[in-house]
Amino acid sequence: PRASKGAQTGTLVEEMVAVASG
């Protein structure tokens, strides 16, 4: 699952973690 931009704090980190997790 990918992190929604703006929905969570630190979108860059969240997105990277989400992509890394799958």
mmCIF file with all atom_site columns, C-alpha atoms in Angstrom:
data_model
loop_
_atom_site.group_PDB
_atom_site.id
_atom_site.type_symbol
_atom_site.label_atom_id
_atom_site.label_alt_id
_atom_site.label_comp_id
_atom_site.label_asym_id
_atom_site.label_entity_id
_atom_site.label_seq_id
_atom_site.pdbx_PDB_ins_code
_atom_site.Cartn_x
_atom_site.Cartn_y
_atom_site.Cartn_z
_atom_site.occupancy
_atom_site.B_iso_or_equiv
_atom_site.pdbx_formal_charge
_atom_site.auth_seq_id
_atom_site.auth_comp_id
_atom_site.auth_asym_id
_atom_site.auth_atom_id
_atom_site.pdbx_PDB_model_num
ATOM 1  C CA . PRO A 1 1  ? 0.000  0.000  0.000  1.00 0.00 ? 1  PRO A CA 1
ATOM 2  C CA . ARG A 1 2  ? 1.201  3.487  -0.839 1.00 0.00 ? 2  ARG A CA 1
ATOM 3  C CA . ALA A 1 3  ? 0.939  6.447  1.513  1.00 0.00 ? 3  ALA A CA 1
ATOM 4  C CA . SER A 1 4  ? -1.382 9.200  0.345  1.00 0.00 ? 4  SER A CA 1
ATOM 5  C CA . LYS A 1 5  ? 0.376  12.520 -0.135 1.00 0.00 ? 5  LYS A CA 1
ATOM 6  C CA . GLY A 1 6  ? -0.754 15.160 2.334  1.00 0.00 ? 6  GLY A CA 1
ATOM 7  C CA . ALA A 1 7  ? -2.728 12.637 4.338  1.00 0.00 ? 7  ALA A CA 1
ATOM 8  C CA . GLN A 1 8  ? 0.235  11.817 6.569  1.00 0.00 ? 8  GLN A CA 1
ATOM 9  C CA . THR A 1 9  ? 3.121  13.800 8.011  1.00 0.00 ? 9  THR A CA 1
ATOM 10 C CA . GLY A 1 10 ? 6.466  13.401 6.270  1.00 0.00 ? 10 GLY A CA 1
ATOM 11 C CA . THR A 1 11 ? 4.993  12.351 2.955  1.00 0.00 ? 11 THR A CA 1
ATOM 12 C CA . LEU A 1 12 ? 8.445  11.745 1.492  1.00 0.00 ? 12 LEU A CA 1
ATOM 13 C CA . VAL A 1 13 ? 9.473  9.342  4.236  1.00 0.00 ? 13 VAL A CA 1
ATOM 14 C CA . GLU A 1 14 ? 6.060  7.723  4.402  1.00 0.00 ? 14 GLU A CA 1
ATOM 15 C CA . GLU A 1 15 ? 5.985  7.212  0.656  1.00 0.00 ? 15 GLU A CA 1
ATOM 16 C CA . MET A 1 16 ? 9.492  5.733  0.634  1.00 0.00 ? 16 MET A CA 1
ATOM 17 C CA . VAL A 1 17 ? 8.630  3.374  3.476  1.00 0.00 ? 17 VAL A CA 1
ATOM 18 C CA . ALA A 1 18 ? 5.378  2.419  1.772  1.00 0.00 ? 18 ALA A CA 1
ATOM 19 C CA . VAL A 1 19 ? 7.121  1.659  -1.516 1.00 0.00 ? 19 VAL A CA 1
ATOM 20 C CA . ALA A 1 20 ? 9.837  -0.274 0.283  1.00 0.00 ? 20 ALA A CA 1
ATOM 21 C CA . SER A 1 21 ? 7.257  -2.278 2.203  1.00 0.00 ? 21 SER A CA 1
ATOM 22 C CA . GLY A 1 22 ? 5.333  -2.999 -0.979 1.00 0.00 ? 22 GLY A CA 1
#
